């Protein structure tokens, strides 16, 4: 395979402008991740805590309040400082009281003398120095504070953790801040408290999410307005910003979730398909029965046709009752669609097999990428007298291979959901899938075979510089090609008409010398 294999793609799939894009050096090398991750920043937990502390300090300075009170305010407003500022500007006193931060001229239970007080929880008479109170002024002994804080922290079960940390008095709404936690909580409870605080900050943020990997130690910051939702974490887990599931572009979250549910069902069995799905009367996509057993069905976009599961009639003729149909039930045997279940199952099986094949290859690339950092790159560094940093281009190549396999995997789910009347788009997509393998195979050849030759050498090789140049160029070309593929798919293959017409004309010159299942 040579460069002509790549160049010939322009004859049938890309315009001159797009061809220039494929071969133009990009600026993605300056970002922390590849193209579809170029607008995110991977942050360690310490980085997130620093940002949280800065936000607390900013609110504290703005409203001239303590950092503990600022923390309570921010947590109450889900760390939405804009909403906090709006409410505070309208009525600061009302905001304080709703959060449980009171301003009293004198404590509610002022002791009768300067030395003793009666604890309002255990009712023991103790020295005043053994007491403490929050903004309400209720005096409670240190022992009761420790017990109360321990019980409160250990029954926290959701993000509204601040709502459970109140004054020990039953009728009091005063909140307990971090200063009291520092004074009276044990180390284990302090750790839990600050963990809940950290979690509330991350979950309340619109631009920060936790990496969903088990045992994760990273969080992700999304640049507002980037329009980018694919994330590759430092742990090599790629996930969707919107749904926190595995990256599924070019499919939207809802469609991807339906595809994955199909993969765990019996969609390859024609009998199961016939018994559990019905065809859309408008586009023939087969749709699975609603989980809530209602009769109203909605077809997959862009069709979006609403119809009745029982009679296949348009839903607007059925009124508002979701569970009753007065029309005659349509039997599968009485329609032309009943005989198409076998074909539908076969089409799903074909797409699913290709999906699984690319999934397997993606996992192999991921394993290779992990091996690179632990074994291969250090070994290559010793033999070629290059630093580990200078060999990052090898890891970038394998990261791109992994991403390409992921994209190809999802193109087969995308293909499955194309309606049977979209023949041109189906043919065009298959052509793009076949052509997408060309630069990927060349990249894999450089990243695998040529790398092994260098690893088998006894010392520095004169071919190292050529290997670096070839692999870097191949990575760039492949990345740009797959960006173009994703862009076309996310645009709904809108350029299919011109491309298909051109290809048919090309085939004619050379010659002179469907049904689907949908899980709703």
PDB file of N, CA and C in Angstrom, residues 260-355:
ATOM      1  N   UNK A 260     -27.262  -0.534  22.034  1.00  0.00           N
ATOM      2  CA  UNK A 260     -26.641  -1.380  23.050  1.00  0.00           C
ATOM      3  C   UNK A 260     -27.668  -2.297  23.699  1.00  0.00           C
ATOM      4  N   UNK A 261     -28.895  -1.807  23.874  1.00  0.00           N
ATOM      5  CA  UNK A 261     -29.939  -2.677  24.415  1.00  0.00           C
ATOM      6  C   UNK A 261     -30.259  -3.804  23.436  1.00  0.00           C
ATOM      7  N   UNK A 262     -30.238  -3.484  22.146  1.00  0.00           N
ATOM      8  CA  UNK A 262     -30.477  -4.507  21.137  1.00  0.00           C
ATOM      9  C   UNK A 262     -29.409  -5.590  21.194  1.00  0.00           C
ATOM     10  N   UNK A 263     -28.177  -5.193  21.447  1.00  0.00           N
ATOM     11  CA  UNK A 263     -27.076  -6.152  21.475  1.00  0.00           C
ATOM     12  C   UNK A 263     -27.223  -7.173  22.594  1.00  0.00           C
ATOM     13  N   UNK A 264     -27.970  -6.810  23.624  1.00  0.00           N
ATOM     14  CA  UNK A 264     -28.169  -7.741  24.737  1.00  0.00           C
ATOM     15  C   UNK A 264     -29.481  -8.511  24.603  1.00  0.00           C
ATOM     16  N   UNK A 265     -30.170  -8.358  23.472  1.00  0.00           N
ATOM     17  CA  UNK A 265     -31.444  -9.059  23.238  1.00  0.00           C
ATOM     18  C   UNK A 265     -31.272 -10.132  22.166  1.00  0.00           C
ATOM     19  N   UNK A 266     -32.375 -10.677  21.700  1.00  0.00           N
ATOM     20  CA  UNK A 266     -32.355 -11.767  20.726  1.00  0.00           C
ATOM     21  C   UNK A 266     -32.700 -11.280  19.324  1.00  0.00           C
ATOM     22  N   UNK A 267     -32.128 -10.160  18.928  1.00  0.00           N
ATOM     23  CA  UNK A 267     -32.501  -9.566  17.650  1.00  0.00           C
ATOM     24  C   UNK A 267     -32.018 -10.370  16.441  1.00  0.00           C
ATOM     25  N   UNK A 268     -31.139 -11.343  16.648  1.00  0.00           N
ATOM     26  CA  UNK A 268     -30.685 -12.147  15.521  1.00  0.00           C
ATOM     27  C   UNK A 268     -31.617 -13.330  15.253  1.00  0.00           C
ATOM     28  N   UNK A 269     -32.611 -13.497  16.094  1.00  0.00           N
ATOM     29  CA  UNK A 269     -33.570 -14.587  15.952  1.00  0.00           C
ATOM     30  C   UNK A 269     -34.817 -14.061  15.240  1.00  0.00           C
ATOM     31  N   UNK A 270     -35.104 -14.507  14.022  1.00  0.00           N
ATOM     32  CA  UNK A 270     -36.271 -14.011  13.278  1.00  0.00           C
ATOM     33  C   UNK A 270     -37.585 -14.194  14.027  1.00  0.00           C
ATOM     34  N   UNK A 271     -37.723 -15.322  14.737  1.00  0.00           N
ATOM     35  CA  UNK A 271     -38.960 -15.558  15.479  1.00  0.00           C
ATOM     36  C   UNK A 271     -39.140 -14.535  16.591  1.00  0.00           C
ATOM     37  N   UNK A 272     -38.038 -14.226  17.273  1.00  0.00           N
ATOM     38  CA  UNK A 272     -38.102 -13.207  18.330  1.00  0.00           C
ATOM     39  C   UNK A 272     -38.465 -11.854  17.730  1.00  0.00           C
ATOM     40  N   UNK A 273     -37.861 -11.536  16.588  1.00  0.00           N
ATOM     41  CA  UNK A 273     -38.143 -10.269  15.905  1.00  0.00           C
ATOM     42  C   UNK A 273     -39.620 -10.179  15.548  1.00  0.00           C
ATOM     43  N   UNK A 274     -40.175 -11.264  15.015  1.00  0.00           N
ATOM     44  CA  UNK A 274     -41.572 -11.266  14.577  1.00  0.00           C
ATOM     45  C   UNK A 274     -42.521 -11.089  15.757  1.00  0.00           C
ATOM     46  N   UNK A 275     -42.169 -11.661  16.907  1.00  0.00           N
ATOM     47  CA  UNK A 275     -43.050 -11.631  18.070  1.00  0.00           C
ATOM     48  C   UNK A 275     -42.934 -10.342  18.878  1.00  0.00           C
ATOM     49  N   UNK A 276     -41.790  -9.667  18.813  1.00  0.00           N
ATOM     50  CA  UNK A 276     -41.549  -8.546  19.717  1.00  0.00           C
ATOM     51  C   UNK A 276     -41.385  -7.198  19.040  1.00  0.00           C
ATOM     52  N   UNK A 277     -41.476  -7.147  17.723  1.00  0.00           N
ATOM     53  CA  UNK A 277     -41.324  -5.876  17.024  1.00  0.00           C
ATOM     54  C   UNK A 277     -42.436  -5.700  15.993  1.00  0.00           C
ATOM     55  N   UNK A 278     -42.665  -4.439  15.634  1.00  0.00           N
ATOM     56  CA  UNK A 278     -43.616  -4.126  14.560  1.00  0.00           C
ATOM     57  C   UNK A 278     -42.946  -3.149  13.608  1.00  0.00           C
ATOM     58  N   UNK A 279     -43.333  -3.169  12.331  1.00  0.00           N
ATOM     59  CA  UNK A 279     -42.748  -2.234  11.373  1.00  0.00           C
ATOM     60  C   UNK A 279     -43.464  -0.885  11.397  1.00  0.00           C
ATOM     61  N   UNK A 280     -42.703   0.173  11.279  1.00  0.00           N
ATOM     62  CA  UNK A 280     -43.296   1.501  11.162  1.00  0.00           C
ATOM     63  C   UNK A 280     -44.076   1.562   9.848  1.00  0.00           C
ATOM     64  N   UNK A 281     -45.344   1.993   9.876  1.00  0.00           N
ATOM     65  CA  UNK A 281     -46.140   2.058   8.638  1.00  0.00           C
ATOM     66  C   UNK A 281     -45.577   3.030   7.612  1.00  0.00           C
ATOM     67  N   UNK A 282     -44.753   3.975   8.056  1.00  0.00           N
ATOM     68  CA  UNK A 282     -44.241   4.978   7.129  1.00  0.00           C
ATOM     69  C   UNK A 282     -42.927   4.553   6.483  1.00  0.00           C
ATOM     70  N   UNK A 283     -41.957   4.063   7.301  1.00  0.00           N
ATOM     71  CA  UNK A 283     -40.620   3.789   6.744  1.00  0.00           C
ATOM     72  C   UNK A 283     -40.186   2.338   6.874  1.00  0.00           C
ATOM     73  N   UNK A 284     -40.983   1.489   7.534  1.00  0.00           N
ATOM     74  CA  UNK A 284     -40.714   0.051   7.669  1.00  0.00           C
ATOM     75  C   UNK A 284     -39.661  -0.307   8.709  1.00  0.00           C
ATOM     76  N   UNK A 285     -39.102   0.650   9.429  1.00  0.00           N
ATOM     77  CA  UNK A 285     -38.197   0.309  10.517  1.00  0.00           C
ATOM     78  C   UNK A 285     -38.955  -0.511  11.556  1.00  0.00           C
ATOM     79  N   UNK A 286     -38.358  -1.603  12.023  1.00  0.00           N
ATOM     80  CA  UNK A 286     -39.026  -2.442  13.012  1.00  0.00           C
ATOM     81  C   UNK A 286     -38.706  -1.896  14.401  1.00  0.00           C
ATOM     82  N   UNK A 287     -39.757  -1.735  15.210  1.00  0.00           N
ATOM     83  CA  UNK A 287     -39.644  -1.083  16.503  1.00  0.00           C
ATOM     84  C   UNK A 287     -40.113  -2.021  17.596  1.00  0.00           C
ATOM     85  N   UNK A 288     -39.342  -2.071  18.669  1.00  0.00           N
ATOM     86  CA  UNK A 288     -39.682  -2.946  19.780  1.00  0.00           C
ATOM     87  C   UNK A 288     -40.811  -2.353  20.615  1.00  0.00           C
ATOM     88  N   UNK A 289     -41.620  -3.224  21.222  1.00  0.00           N
ATOM     89  CA  UNK A 289     -42.745  -2.801  22.044  1.00  0.00           C
ATOM     90  C   UNK A 289     -42.261  -1.955  23.216  1.00  0.00           C
ATOM     91  N   UNK A 290     -43.052  -0.930  23.582  1.00  0.00           N
ATOM     92  CA  UNK A 290     -42.718  -0.076  24.709  1.00  0.00           C
ATOM     93  C   UNK A 290     -42.610  -0.881  25.996  1.00  0.00           C
ATOM     94  N   UNK A 291     -41.678  -0.479  26.855  1.00  0.00           N
ATOM     95  CA  UNK A 291     -41.499  -1.186  28.118  1.00  0.00           C
ATOM     96  C   UNK A 291     -42.683  -0.977  29.060  1.00  0.00           C
ATOM     97  N   UNK A 292     -43.406   0.159  28.907  1.00  0.00           N
ATOM     98  CA  UNK A 292     -44.544   0.422  29.793  1.00  0.00           C
ATOM     99  C   UNK A 292     -45.852  -0.152  29.251  1.00  0.00           C
ATOM    100  N   UNK A 293     -45.749  -0.924  28.144  1.00  0.00           N
ATOM    101  CA  UNK A 293     -46.897  -1.600  27.548  1.00  0.00           C
ATOM    102  C   UNK A 293     -47.930  -0.646  26.945  1.00  0.00           C
ATOM    103  N   UNK A 294     -47.613   0.630  26.790  1.00  0.00           N
ATOM    104  CA  UNK A 294     -48.546   1.544  26.143  1.00  0.00           C
ATOM    105  C   UNK A 294     -48.560   1.257  24.640  1.00  0.00           C
ATOM    106  N   UNK A 295     -49.660   1.637  23.974  1.00  0.00           N
ATOM    107  CA  UNK A 295     -49.831   1.335  22.559  1.00  0.00           C
ATOM    108  C   UNK A 295     -49.169   2.364  21.645  1.00  0.00           C
ATOM    109  N   UNK A 296     -48.893   3.551  22.179  1.00  0.00           N
ATOM    110  CA  UNK A 296     -48.332   4.599  21.334  1.00  0.00           C
ATOM    111  C   UNK A 296     -46.870   4.316  21.031  1.00  0.00           C
ATOM    112  N   UNK A 297     -46.542   4.261  19.734  1.00  0.00           N
ATOM    113  CA  UNK A 297     -45.186   4.014  19.278  1.00  0.00           C
ATOM    114  C   UNK A 297     -44.678   5.247  18.522  1.00  0.00           C
ATOM    115  N   UNK A 298     -43.409   5.510  18.660  1.00  0.00           N
ATOM    116  CA  UNK A 298     -42.799   6.589  17.878  1.00  0.00           C
ATOM    117  C   UNK A 298     -41.582   6.038  17.163  1.00  0.00           C
ATOM    118  N   UNK A 299     -41.539   6.240  15.861  1.00  0.00           N
ATOM    119  CA  UNK A 299     -40.445   5.713  15.057  1.00  0.00           C
ATOM    120  C   UNK A 299     -39.163   6.488  15.319  1.00  0.00           C
ATOM    121  N   UNK A 300     -38.092   5.885  14.892  1.00  0.00           N
ATOM    122  CA  UNK A 300     -36.759   6.455  15.057  1.00  0.00           C
ATOM    123  C   UNK A 300     -36.598   7.702  14.176  1.00  0.00           C
ATOM    124  N   UNK A 301     -35.905   8.764  14.670  1.00  0.00           N
ATOM    125  CA  UNK A 301     -35.663   9.946  13.834  1.00  0.00           C
ATOM    126  C   UNK A 301     -34.895   9.545  12.568  1.00  0.00           C
ATOM    127  N   UNK A 302     -35.089  10.213  11.441  1.00  0.00           N
ATOM    128  CA  UNK A 302     -35.883  11.438  11.294  1.00  0.00           C
ATOM    129  C   UNK A 302     -37.361  11.177  10.990  1.00  0.00           C
ATOM    130  N   UNK A 303     -37.784   9.915  10.985  1.00  0.00           N
ATOM    131  CA  UNK A 303     -39.177   9.605  10.669  1.00  0.00           C
ATOM    132  C   UNK A 303     -40.127  10.163  11.735  1.00  0.00           C
ATOM    133  N   UNK A 304     -39.914   9.744  13.010  1.00  0.00           N
ATOM    134  CA  UNK A 304     -40.692  10.250  14.149  1.00  0.00           C
ATOM    135  C   UNK A 304     -42.201  10.059  13.989  1.00  0.00           C
ATOM    136  N   UNK A 305     -42.577   9.040  13.259  1.00  0.00           N
ATOM    137  CA  UNK A 305     -44.006   8.799  13.013  1.00  0.00           C
ATOM    138  C   UNK A 305     -44.643   8.165  14.246  1.00  0.00           C
ATOM    139  N   UNK A 306     -45.765   8.743  14.721  1.00  0.00           N
ATOM    140  CA  UNK A 306     -46.496   8.207  15.860  1.00  0.00           C
ATOM    141  C   UNK A 306     -47.621   7.303  15.363  1.00  0.00           C
ATOM    142  N   UNK A 307     -47.639   6.055  15.853  1.00  0.00           N
ATOM    143  CA  UNK A 307     -48.680   5.129  15.415  1.00  0.00           C
ATOM    144  C   UNK A 307     -49.039   4.155  16.535  1.00  0.00           C
ATOM    145  N   UNK A 308     -50.073   3.372  16.293  1.00  0.00           N
ATOM    146  CA  UNK A 308     -50.564   2.427  17.293  1.00  0.00           C
ATOM    147  C   UNK A 308     -49.914   1.061  17.114  1.00  0.00           C
ATOM    148  N   UNK A 309     -49.437   0.478  18.206  1.00  0.00           N
ATOM    149  CA  UNK A 309     -48.812  -0.844  18.174  1.00  0.00           C
ATOM    150  C   UNK A 309     -49.818  -1.907  17.696  1.00  0.00           C
ATOM    151  N   UNK A 310     -51.083  -1.780  18.051  1.00  0.00           N
ATOM    152  CA  UNK A 310     -52.076  -2.824  17.791  1.00  0.00           C
ATOM    153  C   UNK A 310     -52.579  -2.807  16.346  1.00  0.00           C
ATOM    154  N   UNK A 311     -52.952  -1.618  15.853  1.00  0.00           N
ATOM    155  CA  UNK A 311     -53.578  -1.560  14.533  1.00  0.00           C
ATOM    156  C   UNK A 311     -52.712  -0.878  13.479  1.00  0.00           C
ATOM    157  N   UNK A 312     -51.565  -0.303  13.870  1.00  0.00           N
ATOM    158  CA  UNK A 312     -50.634   0.406  12.978  1.00  0.00           C
ATOM    159  C   UNK A 312     -51.224   1.715  12.436  1.00  0.00           C
ATOM    160  N   UNK A 313     -52.358   2.155  13.011  1.00  0.00           N
ATOM    161  CA  UNK A 313     -52.964   3.389  12.560  1.00  0.00           C
ATOM    162  C   UNK A 313     -52.246   4.607  13.101  1.00  0.00           C
ATOM    163  N   UNK A 314     -52.435   5.749  12.454  1.00  0.00           N
ATOM    164  CA  UNK A 314     -51.825   6.993  12.914  1.00  0.00           C
ATOM    165  C   UNK A 314     -52.369   7.336  14.295  1.00  0.00           C
ATOM    166  N   UNK A 315     -51.481   7.729  15.209  1.00  0.00           N
ATOM    167  CA  UNK A 315     -51.872   7.872  16.606  1.00  0.00           C
ATOM    168  C   UNK A 315     -52.878   8.996  16.823  1.00  0.00           C
ATOM    169  N   UNK A 316     -52.874  10.017  15.991  1.00  0.00           N
ATOM    170  CA  UNK A 316     -53.805  11.131  16.173  1.00  0.00           C
ATOM    171  C   UNK A 316     -55.259  10.688  16.086  1.00  0.00           C
ATOM    172  N   UNK A 317     -55.500   9.496  15.558  1.00  0.00           N
ATOM    173  CA  UNK A 317     -56.860   8.985  15.439  1.00  0.00           C
ATOM    174  C   UNK A 317     -57.292   8.210  16.679  1.00  0.00           C
ATOM    175  N   UNK A 318     -56.410   8.101  17.685  1.00  0.00           N
ATOM    176  CA  UNK A 318     -56.700   7.261  18.849  1.00  0.00           C
ATOM    177  C   UNK A 318     -57.049   8.043  20.108  1.00  0.00           C
ATOM    178  N   UNK A 319     -56.995   9.340  20.082  1.00  0.00           N
ATOM    179  CA  UNK A 319     -57.314  10.110  21.275  1.00  0.00           C
ATOM    180  C   UNK A 319     -56.169  10.106  22.276  1.00  0.00           C
ATOM    181  N   UNK A 320     -56.508  10.209  23.571  1.00  0.00           N
ATOM    182  CA  UNK A 320     -55.498  10.372  24.618  1.00  0.00           C
ATOM    183  C   UNK A 320     -55.214   9.091  25.389  1.00  0.00           C
ATOM    184  N   UNK A 321     -56.029   8.057  25.229  1.00  0.00           N
ATOM    185  CA  UNK A 321     -55.849   6.814  25.983  1.00  0.00           C
ATOM    186  C   UNK A 321     -54.666   6.029  25.408  1.00  0.00           C
ATOM    187  N   UNK A 322     -53.620   5.841  26.232  1.00  0.00           N
ATOM    188  CA  UNK A 322     -52.404   5.171  25.774  1.00  0.00           C
ATOM    189  C   UNK A 322     -52.529   3.658  25.766  1.00  0.00           C
ATOM    190  N   UNK A 323     -53.595   3.114  26.356  1.00  0.00           N
ATOM    191  CA  UNK A 323     -53.670   1.671  26.544  1.00  0.00           C
ATOM    192  C   UNK A 323     -54.892   1.033  25.881  1.00  0.00           C
ATOM    193  N   UNK A 324     -55.671   1.816  25.135  1.00  0.00           N
ATOM    194  CA  UNK A 324     -56.884   1.277  24.515  1.00  0.00           C
ATOM    195  C   UNK A 324     -56.908   1.588  23.027  1.00  0.00           C
ATOM    196  N   UNK A 325     -57.224   0.576  22.212  1.00  0.00           N
ATOM    197  CA  UNK A 325     -57.388   0.761  20.775  1.00  0.00           C
ATOM    198  C   UNK A 325     -58.678   0.058  20.356  1.00  0.00           C
ATOM    199  N   UNK A 326     -59.610   0.802  19.727  1.00  0.00           N
ATOM    200  CA  UNK A 326     -60.897   0.242  19.309  1.00  0.00           C
ATOM    201  C   UNK A 326     -60.873  -0.268  17.879  1.00  0.00           C
ATOM    202  N   UNK A 327     -59.718  -0.136  17.199  1.00  0.00           N
ATOM    203  CA  UNK A 327     -59.616  -0.592  15.820  1.00  0.00           C
ATOM    204  C   UNK A 327     -59.246  -2.072  15.771  1.00  0.00           C
ATOM    205  N   UNK A 328     -59.412  -2.686  14.635  1.00  0.00           N
ATOM    206  CA  UNK A 328     -59.065  -4.097  14.467  1.00  0.00           C
ATOM    207  C   UNK A 328     -57.559  -4.285  14.526  1.00  0.00           C
ATOM    208  N   UNK A 329     -57.144  -5.329  15.248  1.00  0.00           N
ATOM    209  CA  UNK A 329     -55.713  -5.622  15.358  1.00  0.00           C
ATOM    210  C   UNK A 329     -55.193  -6.168  14.037  1.00  0.00           C
ATOM    211  N   UNK A 330     -53.990  -5.707  13.669  1.00  0.00           N
ATOM    212  CA  UNK A 330     -53.372  -6.156  12.426  1.00  0.00           C
ATOM    213  C   UNK A 330     -52.451  -7.330  12.731  1.00  0.00           C
ATOM    214  N   UNK A 331     -52.660  -8.431  12.055  1.00  0.00           N
ATOM    215  CA  UNK A 331     -51.816  -9.614  12.236  1.00  0.00           C
ATOM    216  C   UNK A 331     -50.582  -9.499  11.353  1.00  0.00           C
ATOM    217  N   UNK A 332     -49.460  -9.975  11.855  1.00  0.00           N
ATOM    218  CA  UNK A 332     -48.235  -9.969  11.059  1.00  0.00           C
ATOM    219  C   UNK A 332     -48.442 -10.724   9.748  1.00  0.00           C
ATOM    220  N   UNK A 333     -49.214 -11.828   9.821  1.00  0.00           N
ATOM    221  CA  UNK A 333     -49.428 -12.623   8.617  1.00  0.00           C
ATOM    222  C   UNK A 333     -50.296 -11.884   7.591  1.00  0.00           C
ATOM    223  N   UNK A 334     -51.047 -10.858   8.059  1.00  0.00           N
ATOM    224  CA  UNK A 334     -51.937 -10.144   7.166  1.00  0.00           C
ATOM    225  C   UNK A 334     -51.261  -8.948   6.505  1.00  0.00           C
ATOM    226  N   UNK A 335     -50.006  -8.746   6.764  1.00  0.00           N
ATOM    227  CA  UNK A 335     -49.289  -7.613   6.184  1.00  0.00           C
ATOM    228  C   UNK A 335     -48.063  -8.108   5.441  1.00  0.00           C
ATOM    229  N   UNK A 336     -47.586  -7.279   4.541  1.00  0.00           N
ATOM    230  CA  UNK A 336     -46.388  -7.654   3.788  1.00  0.00           C
ATOM    231  C   UNK A 336     -45.155  -7.622   4.674  1.00  0.00           C
ATOM    232  N   UNK A 337     -45.295  -7.028   5.860  1.00  0.00           N
ATOM    233  CA  UNK A 337     -44.130  -6.898   6.732  1.00  0.00           C
ATOM    234  C   UNK A 337     -43.841  -8.160   7.526  1.00  0.00           C
ATOM    235  N   UNK A 338     -44.837  -9.041   7.627  1.00  0.00           N
ATOM    236  CA  UNK A 338     -44.633 -10.225   8.438  1.00  0.00           C
ATOM    237  C   UNK A 338     -43.547 -11.129   7.902  1.00  0.00           C
ATOM    238  N   UNK A 339     -43.347 -11.136   6.593  1.00  0.00           N
ATOM    239  CA  UNK A 339     -42.338 -12.000   5.985  1.00  0.00           C
ATOM    240  C   UNK A 339     -40.951 -11.361   5.938  1.00  0.00           C
ATOM    241  N   UNK A 340     -40.848 -10.172   6.487  1.00  0.00           N
ATOM    242  CA  UNK A 340     -39.562  -9.465   6.397  1.00  0.00           C
ATOM    243  C   UNK A 340     -38.732  -9.584   7.670  1.00  0.00           C
ATOM    244  N   UNK A 341     -39.260 -10.258   8.707  1.00  0.00           N
ATOM    245  CA  UNK A 341     -38.542 -10.358   9.974  1.00  0.00           C
ATOM    246  C   UNK A 341     -37.200 -11.060   9.809  1.00  0.00           C
ATOM    247  N   UNK A 342     -37.182 -12.103   8.969  1.00  0.00           N
ATOM    248  CA  UNK A 342     -35.937 -12.845   8.769  1.00  0.00           C
ATOM    249  C   UNK A 342     -34.875 -11.953   8.126  1.00  0.00           C
ATOM    250  N   UNK A 343     -35.295 -11.162   7.142  1.00  0.00           N
ATOM    251  CA  UNK A 343     -34.345 -10.256   6.504  1.00  0.00           C
ATOM    252  C   UNK A 343     -33.856  -9.184   7.487  1.00  0.00           C
ATOM    253  N   UNK A 344     -34.791  -8.680   8.314  1.00  0.00           N
ATOM    254  CA  UNK A 344     -34.426  -7.668   9.301  1.00  0.00           C
ATOM    255  C   UNK A 344     -33.409  -8.216  10.290  1.00  0.00           C
ATOM    256  N   UNK A 345     -33.633  -9.441  10.762  1.00  0.00           N
ATOM    257  CA  UNK A 345     -32.694 -10.059  11.699  1.00  0.00           C
ATOM    258  C   UNK A 345     -31.343 -10.291  11.039  1.00  0.00           C
ATOM    259  N   UNK A 346     -31.361 -10.673   9.765  1.00  0.00           N
ATOM    260  CA  UNK A 346     -30.106 -10.884   9.048  1.00  0.00           C
ATOM    261  C   UNK A 346     -29.317  -9.599   8.878  1.00  0.00           C
ATOM    262  N   UNK A 347     -30.014  -8.513   8.607  1.00  0.00           N
ATOM    263  CA  UNK A 347     -29.335  -7.230   8.452  1.00  0.00           C
ATOM    264  C   UNK A 347     -28.723  -6.777   9.775  1.00  0.00           C
ATOM    265  N   UNK A 348     -29.457  -6.970  10.856  1.00  0.00           N
ATOM    266  CA  UNK A 348     -28.907  -6.639  12.166  1.00  0.00           C
ATOM    267  C   UNK A 348     -27.685  -7.502  12.468  1.00  0.00           C
ATOM    268  N   UNK A 349     -27.762  -8.785  12.165  1.00  0.00           N
ATOM    269  CA  UNK A 349     -26.650  -9.692  12.432  1.00  0.00           C
ATOM    270  C   UNK A 349     -25.397  -9.254  11.687  1.00  0.00           C
ATOM    271  N   UNK A 350     -25.551  -8.840  10.432  1.00  0.00           N
ATOM    272  CA  UNK A 350     -24.410  -8.401   9.634  1.00  0.00           C
ATOM    273  C   UNK A 350     -23.758  -7.162  10.248  1.00  0.00           C
ATOM    274  N   UNK A 351     -24.575  -6.179  10.614  1.00  0.00           N
ATOM    275  CA  UNK A 351     -24.037  -4.953  11.222  1.00  0.00           C
ATOM    276  C   UNK A 351     -23.406  -5.248  12.582  1.00  0.00           C
ATOM    277  N   UNK A 352     -24.043  -6.132  13.338  1.00  0.00           N
ATOM    278  CA  UNK A 352     -23.533  -6.448  14.664  1.00  0.00           C
ATOM    279  C   UNK A 352     -22.197  -7.177  14.594  1.00  0.00           C
ATOM    280  N   UNK A 353     -22.029  -8.082  13.636  1.00  0.00           N
ATOM    281  CA  UNK A 353     -20.761  -8.801  13.490  1.00  0.00           C
ATOM    282  C   UNK A 353     -19.612  -7.835  13.157  1.00  0.00           C
ATOM    283  N   UNK A 354     -19.887  -6.867  12.284  1.00  0.00           N
ATOM    284  CA  UNK A 354     -18.862  -5.878  11.946  1.00  0.00           C
ATOM    285  C   UNK A 354     -18.581  -4.962  13.127  1.00  0.00           C
ATOM    286  N   UNK A 355     -19.631  -4.657  13.871  1.00  0.00           N
ATOM    287  CA  UNK A 355     -19.475  -3.877  15.102  1.00  0.00           C
ATOM    288  C   UNK A 355     -18.530  -4.602  16.068  1.00  0.00           C
TER     289      UNK A 355
END
